[in-house]
XYZ file of C-alpha atoms in Angstrom:
676
model
C 0.067 0.028 -0.122
C 2.924 2.347 0.911
C 4.505 1.584 -2.474
C 1.279 2.576 -4.248
C 0.906 5.838 -2.416
C 4.494 6.743 -3.038
C 4.026 5.941 -6.732
C 0.783 8.004 -6.846
C 2.774 10.940 -5.163
C 5.642 10.592 -7.681
C 3.005 10.821 -10.613
C 1.338 13.874 -8.959
C 4.558 15.520 -8.350
C 5.728 14.992 -11.909
C 2.294 16.385 -13.207
C 2.509 19.320 -11.029
C -0.238 18.170 -8.845
C -2.830 17.707 -11.621
C -5.016 14.547 -11.910
C -6.043 14.983 -15.412
C -9.143 12.940 -16.549
C -8.631 10.512 -13.540
C -5.254 9.389 -14.929
C -4.657 6.986 -12.150
C -3.265 3.501 -12.447
C -6.306 0.959 -13.059
C -5.451 -0.672 -9.750
C -5.660 2.551 -7.657
C -8.414 3.162 -5.407
C -9.659 6.482 -3.675
C -8.518 6.937 -0.185
C -10.670 5.523 2.640
C -11.367 9.150 3.956
C -11.995 10.424 0.404
C -15.351 12.227 0.082
C -18.299 10.270 -0.702
C -20.005 10.869 -4.134
C -23.326 9.226 -3.356
C -25.888 12.062 -2.212
C -23.285 14.760 -2.806
C -24.289 18.080 -4.674
C -22.445 18.425 -7.868
C -22.618 22.103 -9.200
C -21.679 22.900 -12.830
C -20.779 26.594 -13.299
C -20.260 27.471 -16.900
C -21.733 29.078 -20.261
C -23.779 27.556 -22.982
C -21.784 24.532 -23.147
C -23.090 23.737 -19.647
C -26.549 25.212 -20.032
C -27.327 23.597 -23.326
C -25.453 20.284 -22.326
C -26.965 17.090 -20.960
C -23.616 15.822 -19.401
C -24.218 17.353 -15.837
C -27.480 15.674 -15.595
C -26.005 12.364 -16.810
C -23.233 12.566 -14.365
C -25.461 13.115 -11.460
C -27.796 10.262 -12.395
C -25.111 7.725 -12.977
C -23.030 8.562 -10.041
C -26.075 8.854 -7.743
C -25.347 12.686 -7.117
C -27.498 15.807 -6.911
C -26.794 17.744 -10.164
C -27.187 21.608 -10.370
C -26.550 22.932 -13.812
C -25.591 26.589 -13.246
C -24.670 27.232 -16.857
C -25.846 30.404 -18.583
C -25.458 30.851 -22.217
C -23.200 33.523 -23.366
C -21.514 34.017 -20.127
C -17.952 35.147 -19.839
C -15.946 34.328 -16.554
C -16.751 37.973 -15.408
C -20.537 37.042 -15.719
C -20.220 33.884 -13.914
C -18.333 35.485 -10.946
C -21.028 38.179 -10.764
C -23.513 35.323 -10.030
C -21.387 32.953 -8.068
C -23.078 33.707 -4.664
C -26.400 32.911 -6.198
C -25.531 30.068 -8.364
C -22.952 28.291 -6.532
C -22.746 29.370 -2.894
C -26.450 29.367 -2.340
C -26.556 25.739 -3.823
C -24.377 24.446 -1.031
C -22.027 22.396 -3.186
C -19.730 19.568 -2.488
C -18.165 19.460 -5.852
C -18.035 22.339 -8.301
C -17.058 21.977 -12.079
C -15.948 25.179 -13.414
C -16.162 25.474 -17.334
C -15.462 28.801 -19.045
C -13.486 30.477 -21.528
C -15.356 29.993 -24.826
C -16.908 33.527 -24.594
C -13.971 35.357 -22.760
C -11.622 35.170 -25.897
C -14.321 36.471 -28.381
C -13.449 39.720 -30.193
C -16.642 41.533 -31.407
C -17.004 44.128 -34.133
C -14.933 44.422 -37.250
C -11.274 45.094 -36.718
C -11.389 44.480 -32.937
C -8.466 42.765 -31.626
C -9.455 42.902 -27.995
C -11.089 40.008 -26.423
C -14.190 40.471 -24.171
C -11.967 39.518 -21.213
C -8.298 39.775 -21.250
C -6.136 36.794 -20.364
C -5.185 38.511 -16.935
C -8.534 39.146 -15.986
C -9.630 35.631 -16.947
C -7.029 34.233 -14.942
C -7.966 36.577 -11.931
C -11.568 35.539 -12.244
C -11.005 31.882 -12.128
C -8.822 32.105 -9.199
C -11.403 34.009 -7.296
C -13.991 31.129 -7.835
C -11.400 28.469 -6.977
C -10.817 30.371 -3.664
C -14.658 30.663 -3.157
C -15.245 27.101 -3.751
C -12.527 26.102 -1.246
C -13.889 28.508 1.304
C -17.109 26.596 1.031
C -15.046 23.180 1.923
C -16.184 21.972 -1.575
C -14.041 20.534 -4.245
C -13.237 22.807 -7.349
C -12.597 20.929 -10.683
C -11.587 22.801 -13.821
C -12.655 22.015 -17.369
C -11.120 23.147 -20.483
C -13.296 24.075 -23.380
C -13.403 22.149 -26.702
C -12.158 23.483 -29.987
C -14.559 25.703 -32.010
C -15.011 25.686 -35.785
C -12.667 28.069 -37.612
C -15.362 30.481 -38.612
C -17.496 29.970 -35.634
C -17.095 33.654 -34.453
C -16.923 35.981 -37.392
C -15.063 38.184 -38.498
C -12.107 35.762 -38.497
C -9.812 38.599 -39.552
C -9.994 39.814 -36.021
C -7.994 36.808 -34.938
C -5.274 36.935 -37.682
C -2.703 38.665 -35.382
C -2.700 35.519 -33.085
C -2.913 32.988 -35.883
C -6.553 32.227 -35.947
C -9.650 31.563 -33.887
C -8.538 28.406 -32.137
C -5.015 29.780 -31.373
C -6.828 32.624 -29.688
C -8.900 30.006 -27.506
C -5.568 28.114 -26.796
C -4.143 31.008 -24.898
C -7.227 30.868 -22.404
C -7.008 26.836 -22.411
C -3.511 27.200 -21.115
C -4.499 29.626 -18.410
C -7.026 26.952 -17.024
C -4.232 24.270 -17.103
C -1.844 26.564 -15.422
C -4.483 27.356 -12.568
C -5.115 23.580 -12.071
C -1.424 22.958 -11.484
C -0.842 26.002 -9.366
C -3.802 25.125 -7.039
C -3.305 21.521 -7.145
C -6.830 20.783 -8.142
C -8.549 18.374 -10.545
C -8.561 19.109 -14.334
C -10.814 17.517 -16.970
C -8.925 18.434 -20.314
C -11.847 18.262 -22.754
C -9.681 20.486 -25.086
C -7.075 17.654 -25.443
C -9.787 14.883 -25.619
C -11.047 16.612 -28.869
C -7.872 15.399 -30.724
C -9.535 11.883 -30.714
C -12.541 12.903 -32.423
C -13.889 14.724 -35.500
C -15.041 18.051 -34.585
C -17.991 17.685 -36.799
C -19.062 14.698 -34.591
C -18.217 16.191 -31.283
C -20.188 19.494 -32.069
C -23.298 20.380 -33.572
C -23.629 22.379 -36.850
C -22.839 25.699 -35.422
C -19.405 24.604 -34.488
C -19.603 25.829 -30.826
C -22.081 23.516 -28.802
C -22.052 19.965 -28.051
C -23.492 17.081 -29.986
C -24.537 13.970 -28.471
C -20.946 12.655 -28.771
C -19.519 15.682 -27.207
C -22.029 15.351 -24.178
C -21.004 11.678 -23.714
C -17.264 12.564 -23.679
C -17.929 15.153 -21.105
C -19.913 12.858 -19.027
C -17.388 9.841 -19.287
C -14.406 12.089 -18.608
C -15.909 13.654 -15.428
C -17.182 10.376 -14.154
C -13.592 8.800 -14.810
C -12.030 11.510 -12.601
C -14.653 11.530 -9.839
C -14.728 7.778 -9.376
C -10.993 7.604 -9.434
C -10.555 10.264 -6.637
C -13.633 9.740 -4.470
C -15.668 6.928 -2.854
C -18.798 5.508 -4.127
C -21.229 3.387 -1.823
C -23.284 0.705 -3.845
C -25.452 0.438 -0.564
C -26.224 4.185 -0.450
C -30.019 5.276 -0.752
C -30.649 6.641 -4.357
C -30.949 10.326 -4.804
C -34.724 11.285 -5.353
C -35.066 13.087 -8.524
C -37.718 15.794 -9.097
C -40.636 14.024 -11.084
C -42.841 15.976 -13.371
C -46.360 16.101 -12.157
C -49.339 14.333 -13.785
C -52.154 16.178 -15.247
C -54.858 16.909 -12.604
C -58.282 15.653 -13.274
C -61.238 17.917 -13.933
C -61.562 21.389 -15.211
C -59.083 24.036 -13.875
C -57.135 27.335 -14.450
C -53.704 27.888 -12.950
C -51.039 30.697 -13.036
C -48.389 29.802 -15.263
C -45.982 32.501 -14.052
C -45.370 33.623 -10.578
C -46.460 36.974 -9.268
C -43.700 37.107 -6.697
C -40.481 38.745 -7.737
C -38.473 36.472 -5.585
C -39.406 33.550 -8.212
C -37.835 35.270 -10.995
C -34.043 35.115 -12.027
C -32.368 38.209 -13.227
C -29.145 36.962 -15.252
C -27.088 40.069 -14.606
C -28.112 41.885 -11.342
C -29.213 45.481 -11.776
C -30.414 45.263 -15.205
C -33.936 44.475 -14.478
C -36.306 45.848 -11.784
C -39.253 43.632 -10.964
C -42.014 45.207 -8.812
C -45.098 43.558 -7.105
C -47.602 45.883 -7.888
C -50.533 46.743 -5.398
C -53.167 45.158 -7.608
C -51.446 41.890 -7.684
C -49.810 42.201 -11.072
C -46.052 42.080 -11.655
C -44.072 44.644 -13.565
C -40.459 44.496 -15.156
C -38.501 47.481 -16.204
C -35.037 47.562 -17.622
C -32.171 49.928 -16.420
C -29.888 49.621 -19.283
C -31.917 50.310 -22.471
C -30.543 47.156 -23.885
C -31.695 43.478 -23.888
C -31.658 42.322 -20.289
C -33.744 39.141 -19.499
C -35.937 37.910 -16.785
C -36.312 34.201 -16.397
C -39.053 32.354 -14.587
C -37.771 28.518 -14.129
C -39.981 26.649 -11.540
C -38.403 23.299 -10.511
C -39.525 20.138 -12.488
C -41.934 19.107 -9.825
C -43.643 22.421 -9.983
C -44.155 22.670 -13.769
C -47.537 22.440 -15.114
C -48.737 19.304 -16.950
C -51.641 20.152 -19.374
C -53.334 18.048 -22.169
C -52.661 20.034 -25.574
C -56.032 19.473 -26.903
C -58.826 22.037 -26.107
C -56.445 23.678 -23.328
C -55.593 27.271 -23.762
C -53.034 29.998 -22.635
C -54.329 33.246 -21.511
C -52.063 36.343 -21.696
C -52.986 39.781 -20.429
C -50.270 42.575 -20.061
C -49.545 46.194 -20.676
C -46.304 47.176 -22.320
C -44.862 50.637 -22.051
C -41.533 49.149 -23.572
C -40.751 47.063 -26.322
C -40.660 43.253 -25.238
C -40.257 39.723 -26.391
C -40.874 36.420 -24.753
C -40.165 32.687 -25.149
C -42.102 29.725 -23.704
C -40.181 26.585 -22.617
C -41.428 23.082 -22.459
C -41.127 19.632 -21.113
C -38.438 20.504 -18.341
C -36.423 22.873 -20.666
C -35.898 26.143 -19.111
C -34.413 29.734 -20.303
C -31.028 28.895 -18.713
C -30.934 24.964 -18.979
C -32.220 24.509 -22.586
C -30.322 21.514 -23.803
C -33.254 19.754 -25.466
C -34.349 22.767 -27.423
C -38.058 22.581 -26.521
C -39.192 26.329 -26.766
C -41.674 28.354 -28.501
C -41.209 32.150 -29.476
C -44.615 33.391 -28.176
C -44.781 36.906 -29.870
C -45.366 35.660 -33.521
C -48.180 33.601 -32.102
C -49.675 36.485 -30.299
C -49.389 38.679 -33.365
C -51.129 36.019 -35.334
C -53.999 35.901 -32.828
C -54.212 39.730 -32.896
C -53.037 41.147 -36.314
C -53.834 44.679 -35.111
C -50.804 44.520 -32.665
C -47.688 46.381 -33.888
C -44.284 45.061 -33.888
C -40.667 46.449 -34.513
C -38.485 45.468 -37.301
C -36.551 43.148 -35.307
C -39.811 41.350 -34.074
C -40.431 42.899 -30.633
C -43.565 44.213 -29.508
C -43.898 47.885 -30.007
C -44.392 50.013 -26.781
C -47.573 51.475 -25.694
C -49.916 48.572 -26.369
C -52.377 46.378 -24.141
C -52.288 42.487 -25.087
C -55.164 40.355 -23.978
C -55.413 37.131 -26.102
C -56.246 33.283 -25.536
C -54.115 30.965 -27.479
C -54.983 27.430 -28.098
C -52.206 25.033 -27.185
C -52.994 22.862 -30.118
C -52.106 26.043 -32.262
C -48.918 27.128 -30.637
C -47.255 23.763 -29.425
C -45.387 21.896 -32.201
C -46.388 18.302 -32.703
C -42.867 17.173 -31.952
C -42.953 18.760 -28.549
C -46.206 17.053 -27.559
C -45.522 14.124 -25.354
C -47.002 10.453 -26.131
C -49.894 10.925 -23.760
C -50.993 14.137 -25.642
C -49.626 16.494 -22.949
C -47.107 18.973 -22.631
C -45.047 20.612 -19.592
C -45.038 24.258 -19.291
C -41.618 24.735 -17.710
C -40.531 28.136 -18.147
C -40.519 31.776 -19.674
C -37.868 34.106 -20.693
C -38.852 37.797 -20.886
C -36.916 40.400 -22.563
C -37.675 44.205 -21.741
C -36.177 46.220 -24.411
C -35.866 50.034 -25.079
C -36.115 53.157 -22.689
C -34.974 52.286 -19.236
C -37.661 52.418 -16.550
C -40.507 51.764 -18.842
C -42.695 48.912 -17.531
C -44.112 45.664 -18.908
C -46.847 44.586 -16.566
C -48.409 41.300 -16.503
C -51.965 41.127 -15.052
C -52.573 37.289 -16.252
C -50.612 34.554 -17.588
C -52.596 31.284 -17.033
C -53.315 27.958 -18.506
C -56.780 26.346 -18.610
C -57.397 22.482 -18.842
C -60.710 21.102 -19.940
C -62.695 18.204 -18.685
C -61.400 15.340 -20.290
C -65.078 14.062 -20.778
C -65.783 17.073 -23.146
C -62.885 16.295 -25.476
C -64.071 15.637 -29.008
C -62.816 12.658 -30.760
C -60.158 13.194 -33.554
C -61.154 13.934 -37.037
C -60.180 11.327 -39.780
C -58.322 12.495 -43.003
C -57.487 11.029 -46.386
C -54.645 11.793 -48.624
C -55.685 12.743 -51.967
C -52.599 14.095 -53.774
C -48.986 13.015 -52.847
C -46.152 15.561 -53.230
C -43.433 13.169 -52.704
C -41.434 11.783 -55.690
C -42.323 8.351 -57.207
C -38.802 8.030 -58.280
C -35.292 9.707 -57.829
C -35.530 11.152 -61.410
C -37.978 13.850 -60.058
C -35.294 15.117 -57.661
C -32.659 17.693 -58.346
C -30.065 19.019 -55.791
C -30.627 22.753 -55.071
C -27.594 23.431 -53.207
C -24.843 21.742 -51.016
C -23.929 18.108 -50.565
C -27.057 16.167 -49.911
C -27.886 12.521 -50.011
C -31.481 11.183 -50.827
C -33.303 7.968 -51.367
C -36.770 7.106 -52.594
C -37.647 4.019 -50.275
C -39.864 1.094 -51.248
C -42.704 2.260 -49.083
C -42.702 5.459 -50.842
C -41.264 7.538 -48.121
C -38.199 9.848 -48.838
C -34.885 10.016 -46.659
C -32.606 12.860 -46.887
C -29.281 13.283 -45.407
C -26.673 16.013 -45.047
C -23.643 14.957 -47.150
C -20.422 13.939 -45.316
C -18.416 16.461 -47.150
C -18.907 20.338 -47.684
C -19.394 23.208 -45.379
C -22.815 24.306 -46.411
C -25.018 23.648 -43.383
C -28.471 23.882 -45.304
C -28.240 21.496 -48.438
C -31.714 21.059 -50.133
C -33.303 19.198 -53.068
C -36.066 20.207 -55.274
C -39.053 17.592 -56.037
C -40.706 18.099 -59.331
C -44.307 17.805 -58.512
C -46.545 19.620 -61.057
C -50.053 18.296 -59.590
C -53.248 19.949 -59.291
C -55.066 20.048 -55.890
C -58.632 21.309 -55.435
C -58.303 23.024 -51.869
C -62.184 23.448 -51.689
C -62.445 19.670 -51.614
C -58.980 18.863 -49.968
C -57.822 21.828 -48.021
C -55.340 20.296 -45.819
C -51.556 19.746 -46.025
C -50.436 16.525 -44.309
C -46.838 16.548 -43.186
C -45.305 13.452 -41.489
C -41.559 13.044 -41.033
C -39.088 11.567 -38.562
C -36.080 13.462 -37.520
C -33.928 11.491 -35.254
C -30.971 14.054 -35.702
C -30.793 17.501 -37.211
C -33.489 20.149 -38.288
C -35.944 20.247 -41.124
C -37.677 22.879 -43.327
C -38.541 23.602 -46.799
C -40.899 25.377 -49.154
C -44.149 24.530 -51.049
C -44.242 26.367 -54.530
C -47.498 26.758 -56.354
C -49.483 28.571 -58.897
C -53.082 29.781 -59.084
C -55.120 31.273 -62.039
C -52.446 33.827 -63.241
C -49.693 31.252 -63.461
C -47.297 33.238 -61.126
C -45.236 30.839 -58.903
C -45.637 31.572 -55.282
C -44.077 29.863 -52.232
C -44.682 29.371 -48.550
C -42.251 28.112 -46.008
C -43.291 24.739 -44.354
C -42.317 25.850 -40.864
C -44.455 28.923 -40.940
C -47.395 26.628 -41.939
C -46.682 24.152 -39.083
C -45.725 26.395 -36.240
C -46.350 29.896 -37.308
C -42.551 30.951 -37.134
C -39.526 30.580 -39.289
C -38.072 28.257 -36.524
C -37.020 24.950 -37.986
C -38.553 21.669 -37.181
C -36.267 19.895 -34.828
C -37.956 16.575 -34.252
C -40.741 14.284 -35.472
C -43.950 16.104 -36.877
C -47.310 14.522 -37.664
C -49.511 17.515 -38.740
C -52.662 18.288 -40.647
C -52.697 21.967 -41.587
C -55.524 23.929 -43.099
C -53.645 24.801 -46.241
C -56.618 26.748 -47.754
C -57.136 28.833 -44.810
C -53.376 29.583 -44.365
C -52.952 30.571 -48.137
C -56.390 32.185 -48.394
C -57.479 29.956 -51.291
C -60.569 27.905 -51.857
C -60.075 26.905 -55.538
C -57.510 24.847 -57.306
C -53.782 25.349 -57.122
C -51.003 23.691 -59.024
C -48.232 22.538 -56.766
C -45.280 22.938 -59.115
C -42.377 21.902 -56.828
C -41.356 21.152 -53.396
C -37.830 22.324 -51.482
C -36.770 20.060 -48.787
C -33.748 20.798 -46.714
C -31.926 19.255 -43.662
C -29.719 21.177 -41.170
C -27.191 19.539 -38.824
C -23.948 17.617 -38.786
C -22.857 15.626 -41.694
C -24.798 12.409 -41.845
C -27.850 13.813 -40.113
C -30.895 12.513 -41.777
C -34.700 12.656 -41.751
C -37.282 10.541 -43.432
C -40.353 12.014 -44.874
C -43.106 9.542 -44.496
C -45.928 11.561 -46.106
C -46.065 15.025 -47.649
C -49.488 15.172 -49.343
C -52.864 17.372 -49.880
C -55.518 15.740 -47.780
C -59.291 16.107 -47.091
C -61.336 15.259 -43.934
C -63.523 12.434 -44.321
C -64.893 12.623 -40.822
C -65.122 15.603 -38.697
C -64.081 15.766 -34.932
C -67.181 14.432 -32.807
C -68.151 15.702 -29.580
C -67.415 13.575 -26.687
C -70.076 10.908 -25.878
C -72.484 11.651 -23.117
C -71.299 10.351 -19.733
C -73.391 7.371 -18.699
C -74.859 6.539 -15.129
C -72.519 4.073 -13.160
C -75.246 1.384 -13.592
C -76.607 1.565 -17.129
C -79.623 -0.258 -16.239
C -80.884 2.589 -13.989
C -82.716 5.703 -15.062
C -80.755 8.558 -13.719
C -83.967 10.545 -13.474
C -85.939 7.802 -11.531
C -86.294 8.531 -7.831
C -84.569 5.966 -5.529
C -86.358 6.980 -2.476
C -88.482 4.327 -0.685
C -92.454 4.933 -0.939
C -93.854 6.381 1.880
C -96.247 4.416 4.257
C -98.178 7.586 4.995
C -101.149 7.810 2.471
C -101.294 11.580 3.186
C -97.706 11.975 1.821
C -98.173 10.158 -1.407
C -98.299 12.004 -4.673
C -101.815 12.032 -5.825
C -101.500 14.377 -8.729
C -104.473 16.378 -7.163
C -104.612 19.510 -5.128
C -107.581 20.276 -2.820
C -109.840 17.795 -4.670
C -109.107 19.485 -8.115
C -107.358 17.474 -10.893
C -103.870 18.516 -11.669
C -103.362 19.846 -15.196
C -101.121 17.317 -16.734
C -100.995 15.405 -20.013
C -100.747 11.756 -20.348
C -98.230 9.971 -22.455
C -100.250 6.875 -23.845
C -97.121 4.836 -24.355
C -96.202 5.113 -20.469
C -99.467 6.236 -18.901
C -97.175 8.565 -16.798
C -98.051 12.082 -16.176
C -95.535 14.386 -18.373
C -95.251 17.954 -18.389
C -94.156 20.518 -21.260
C -90.561 21.786 -20.841
C -89.279 24.418 -23.221
C -86.105 23.840 -25.195
C -83.137 24.885 -23.071
C -84.896 24.632 -19.690
C -83.321 22.457 -17.115
C -84.944 20.347 -14.726
C -83.493 17.788 -12.100
C -86.843 16.450 -11.039
C -89.947 15.304 -12.972
C -92.683 17.852 -13.138
C -95.327 15.464 -12.024
C -93.443 14.536 -8.952
C -93.248 18.166 -7.930
C -97.162 18.608 -8.478
C -97.629 15.546 -6.492
C -95.383 16.793 -3.484
C -97.148 19.971 -3.469
C -100.428 18.327 -3.283
C -99.298 15.986 -0.541
C -98.160 19.147 1.589
C -101.485 20.631 0.989
C -103.390 17.591 2.140
C -101.072 17.221 5.310
C -101.415 20.774 6.025
C -105.246 20.714 5.706
C -105.413 17.575 8.052
C -103.390 19.453 10.720
C -105.593 22.455 10.405
C -108.603 20.263 10.896
C -107.237 18.426 13.777
C -106.329 21.538 15.724
C -109.839 23.072 15.172
C -111.494 19.852 16.284
C -109.572 19.771 19.431
C -110.160 23.446 20.242
C -114.037 22.709 19.767
C -113.672 19.557 22.178
C -111.918 21.792 24.802
C -114.777 24.411 24.677
C -117.354 21.826 24.884
């Protein structure tokens, strides 16, 4: 044992105290007094490589730890240091992973050769964080950033004086490595690991953020380091993870956002002022005149689960300033958005109320009041609806833009769930005109390197080619088919998109022969946002185009965005008609179908005076008789509600009168007897 410890000491000494990527001998084991991983809190402090990465969650789940993703997209080391108290200290960490630098070295603006954060300041910021983690009696671990694509941060001419984009980043990587040596703390050298992989596989198409492979490499490297240096207990209780709630039964309305200022996150302190107004509303005002953000991110167990069909979102606010907002779904939040489930709300609000005015950049113009009700089925893309037909509403990002001090005041932002018993049955559609090619001869490449195959079942698979830098390769399909939108007004889109994003255009002519076009994503989700996963949609094309007659679909453009090899399969692209409309929900039945719900279940009275006789004071009641049942019936106007048969009511009144008459007669008789 002593020889092993001596060997370990020698290795550490030669390496300057670093233990890169758990580079210990396979036979080495953590010290008996090493910290326990099970149940420990692991905080990941970083930029978008952390916020948009799944690796923190993966490590926490696989090592039975409590994972806290404290990444914020776009953060420099200075930004992360400014929120250190909130996002690290207040989380009571046992281990803190620090991964920064990708935004520090960026040189913004044409001809600018100065980085956002200088090397000296970057070093000082990281050192302050390391000292802060140690002061918490927690373990600091540094992470180097991966390479970036050579043209990821234009203009590339800004980096010529240092040899290019990645050489500029390398200088910051060396600072991270030096600090790990100087402080004798752990280092996860992702930058070095990138040498083992193709960058196009490690990163997504933007050349900066992690693809699935990158996330897995991060997780494996971190787990290797932690398990080599710290203890695990197979008998330790499993960490309980937050669980998304189920849909509550019945009809209900809930506030989606919180009207308490403490429940909102301001990324950069002092840039937004949040005020709880006396009338119960909540207002947001920026102090900078720029683009500050306010985030509402409830924990997973406090999200709202709601069925998409027939549910709706109600929004009521007054905007003195320009503003914009994004709705996050299915556990995705404004700061932790690694699964990309979000929807830009403003274009959808604008579509619901075309009278609203927007700026050139898409923000809502100031000085307007917004009140609208949005059906979730109209605003939630099909790919974001869960298998049970529900969606989780899990966050909101709010931008308050323009004049400092001007408010955006929310009076309501709620979601309403219908009674499941009232949900209609789905309509049934039938494809009439297929827009997919019958043979590859009808396909031509529009641009880029793209592979395509017409499959035996008639579906079409397209994939980004393995070579070429163009991120959006596309093909044209020669269609030249007529479609009568008065008879078949729907566009049926169905594709599977395991990796990458999809979009395209539909080209058509009407009477004058002029070719027009419409983007598929705008038809499908109302925005130019690309489709990022599977879709199965029926879209009222006639309504979207404002055409009720015949069109000629001349051609279709289909494109795929992503890494080389990313593919999607179009199962259906067709004009369709509805052959069965949505049906109202069937009426609810009584618990025992054999029982008449209107029939009284009370036992008959033994007192003849209380029996319903249909007569009052000896006079016959005015009733009609149904010959088929010989039961007295009463006429009820349409729309009038009754929960008790009218004949029974008349009988009860008659019975009461009879009893009252008998009582009166008895009293008078007794008085007469007393007088006698």
